[in-house]
Amino acid sequence: FFLLLPFYKLWPRPETLQILQILVAASALIPAFLIVRELRLPRGWQTALCALLLLHPGLSGSSLYDLHENCFLAPLILWLLWAALRRKWGAFSVFALLLLGVKEDAFIYLFSVGLWLLCGGIQGAGAERRAGFFSMLAALVYFAAVSAWLSRGGEGVMLYRFENIQALPDWGLLGYALTAFSLPGWILEQLFM
């Protein structure tokens, strides 16, 4: 949001924030285009995939309600993936930090990209695997630190949103992992309901 502040200072109106949110979300098109170009897809596919991104309800619909930090997620995740594909580990680190700065549960996106890299997402070379390992580690350390900070200075992480997929509520965060491994069908049922 600090990136939007200069524009809001010039035009301090709610409409300014709505327009900026749309532009931030739509900026995901830039890394998406660079990714499909990097993958050397045919031009028609490049255009179609970028158009589908702009039409995706998760991206376009995110601007139909109040200003929300989620507008930064799609661009930052796509920039993170672009940096990984280009093996630009400095840029990857910057985008990882920016992604983690969006919200407390953004760690799951960095963890997922790290897992992809660790499992050979690009070509399985040593640098990619190391980046994957450290991404996963950084994501977990970040989440633990932020969770502790939110518990001390606030209401904690909003886990109540996920109570329907928690079969072991007395176990806390560990209960989610145990539920996922022991009752995956039940979790899928809950998610679809």
C-alpha atoms as one frame of an Amber mdcrd trajectory, in Angstrom:
protein
   0.000   0.000   0.000   2.968   2.311   0.497   3.495   2.113  -3.279   0.007
   3.572  -3.773   0.386   6.353  -1.208   1.922   9.010  -3.530  -1.003   8.687
  -5.942  -3.515   8.863  -3.114  -1.733  11.938  -1.756  -2.267  13.650  -5.127
  -5.892  12.505  -5.492  -7.252  11.614  -2.010 -10.505  10.005  -3.104 -11.964
   6.485  -2.782 -12.095   6.245  -6.573  -8.324   6.677  -6.702  -7.865   3.612
  -4.528 -10.308   1.562  -6.610  -8.563   2.499  -9.854  -5.135   1.800  -8.361
  -6.336  -1.601  -7.142  -7.483  -2.462 -10.658  -4.163  -1.344 -12.128  -2.168
  -3.327  -9.565  -4.173  -6.495 -10.244  -3.975  -5.970 -14.010  -0.206  -5.497
 -13.780  -0.039  -9.286 -13.405  -0.283  -9.283 -17.184   3.342  -8.077 -17.482
   5.021 -11.050 -15.760   2.449 -13.410 -17.313   3.475 -12.210 -20.777   7.169
 -12.585 -19.906   6.543 -16.115 -18.605   4.681 -17.343 -21.702   7.350 -15.745
 -23.872  10.072 -17.433 -21.805   8.307 -20.766 -22.294   8.409 -20.107 -26.061
   4.745 -20.823 -26.554   3.253 -20.043 -29.972   2.066 -16.416 -30.304  -1.593
 -17.425 -30.380  -1.226 -19.319 -27.106   0.633 -16.411 -25.537  -2.198 -14.042
 -26.397  -4.895 -16.487 -25.321  -3.280 -17.237 -21.948  -2.745 -13.557 -21.163
  -6.338 -12.769 -22.143  -7.582 -15.611 -19.943  -5.607 -14.188 -17.044  -7.304
 -10.807 -17.418 -10.712 -12.477 -17.647 -10.156 -14.785 -14.678 -12.779 -14.012
 -12.004 -10.192 -14.179  -9.229  -8.283 -11.350 -10.847 -11.012  -9.231 -12.396
 -13.531  -9.838  -9.613 -11.092  -8.860  -6.896 -11.666  -5.199  -7.720 -15.444
  -5.324  -7.370 -15.395  -4.701  -3.634 -13.397  -2.702  -1.102  -9.683  -2.130
  -1.346  -7.834  -5.269  -0.313  -4.185  -6.282  -0.114  -4.915  -9.392  -2.180
  -4.633  -7.245  -5.325  -0.840  -7.542  -4.935  -0.770 -11.354  -4.801  -1.194
 -12.294  -8.482   1.438  -9.846  -9.807   3.971 -10.789  -7.139   3.458 -14.540
  -7.528   3.871 -14.247 -11.289   6.996 -12.079 -10.904   8.350 -14.696  -8.496
   7.737 -17.453 -11.058   9.290 -15.353 -13.830  12.428 -14.793 -11.726  12.632
 -18.535 -11.036  12.270 -19.396 -14.724  14.991 -16.890 -15.629  17.153 -18.078
 -12.708  17.435 -14.515 -11.428  17.851 -15.426  -7.774  18.397 -11.853  -6.583
  15.100 -10.753  -8.140  13.507 -13.968  -6.856  14.540 -13.022  -3.307  13.138
  -9.498  -3.678   9.801 -10.784  -5.003   9.696 -13.414  -2.258  10.122 -10.723
   0.414   7.525  -8.483  -1.228   5.122 -11.424  -1.442   5.575 -12.244   2.233
   4.938  -8.587   3.039   1.422  -8.713   1.607  -0.231 -10.719   4.381   0.443
 -13.388   6.985  -0.850 -16.305   4.927   1.122 -15.389   1.779   3.784 -17.820
   3.019   1.804 -20.652   1.403   2.496 -19.247  -2.083   6.230 -18.970  -1.485
   6.245 -22.418   0.106   4.439 -23.857  -2.952   6.883 -22.281  -5.409   9.746
 -23.538  -3.250   8.317 -27.050  -3.299   7.991 -26.852  -7.088  11.645 -25.799
  -7.372  12.806 -28.431  -4.896  11.027 -31.143  -6.874  12.735 -30.084 -10.104
  10.201 -27.533 -11.370  12.526 -25.949 -13.913  15.152 -28.578 -14.661  16.136
 -29.775 -11.233  19.619 -28.226 -11.180  21.368 -27.556  -7.885  20.646 -23.818
  -7.787  16.928 -24.406  -8.300  16.798 -27.035  -5.580  18.671 -24.777  -3.153
  16.337 -21.884  -3.973  13.389 -24.205  -3.407  14.692 -25.412  -0.055  15.471
 -21.913   1.202  12.129 -20.597  -0.069  10.268 -23.248   1.862  12.380 -22.638
   4.957  11.936 -18.844   4.718   8.176 -19.257   4.259   7.858 -21.442   7.354
  10.091 -19.220   9.500   8.144 -16.158   8.353   4.794 -17.753   9.166   5.971
 -18.889  12.604   7.336 -15.410  13.414   4.254 -13.580  12.159   1.922 -16.007
  13.929   3.759 -15.441  17.210   3.733 -11.677  16.702  -0.001 -11.633  15.888
  -0.735 -13.792  18.942   1.171 -11.444  21.240  -0.005  -8.138  19.785  -3.377
  -8.957  18.301  -5.985 -11.644  17.849  -3.626 -14.136  16.264  -3.844 -15.748
  12.839  -7.440 -16.022  11.639  -7.575 -19.814  11.766 -11.285 -19.746  12.566
 -11.867 -19.370   8.817 -10.659 -22.944   8.373 -12.420 -24.671  11.257 -14.396
 -26.816   8.826 -11.199 -28.570   7.669  -9.804 -29.090  11.165 -10.710 -32.472
  12.656  -8.328 -32.013  15.609  -9.015 -28.507  16.995  -7.036 -29.058  20.203
  -3.850 -29.647  18.197  -3.667 -26.110  16.719  -1.746 -25.718  13.449  -0.394
 -29.259  13.688  -4.001 -30.478  13.641  -4.440 -29.130  10.110  -1.465 -31.111
   8.836  -2.572 -34.280  10.630  -6.097 -33.866   9.282  -4.771 -33.382   5.742
  -2.695 -36.562   5.895  -5.194 -38.736   7.731  -8.485 -37.530   6.170  -7.772
 -36.060   2.701 -11.185 -37.097   1.356 -12.961 -35.327   4.194 -10.987 -32.141
   3.522 -11.888 -32.278  -0.167 -15.537 -32.766   0.749 -15.394 -29.740   3.078
 -13.705 -27.584   0.460 -16.295 -28.413  -2.177 -19.170 -27.864   0.227
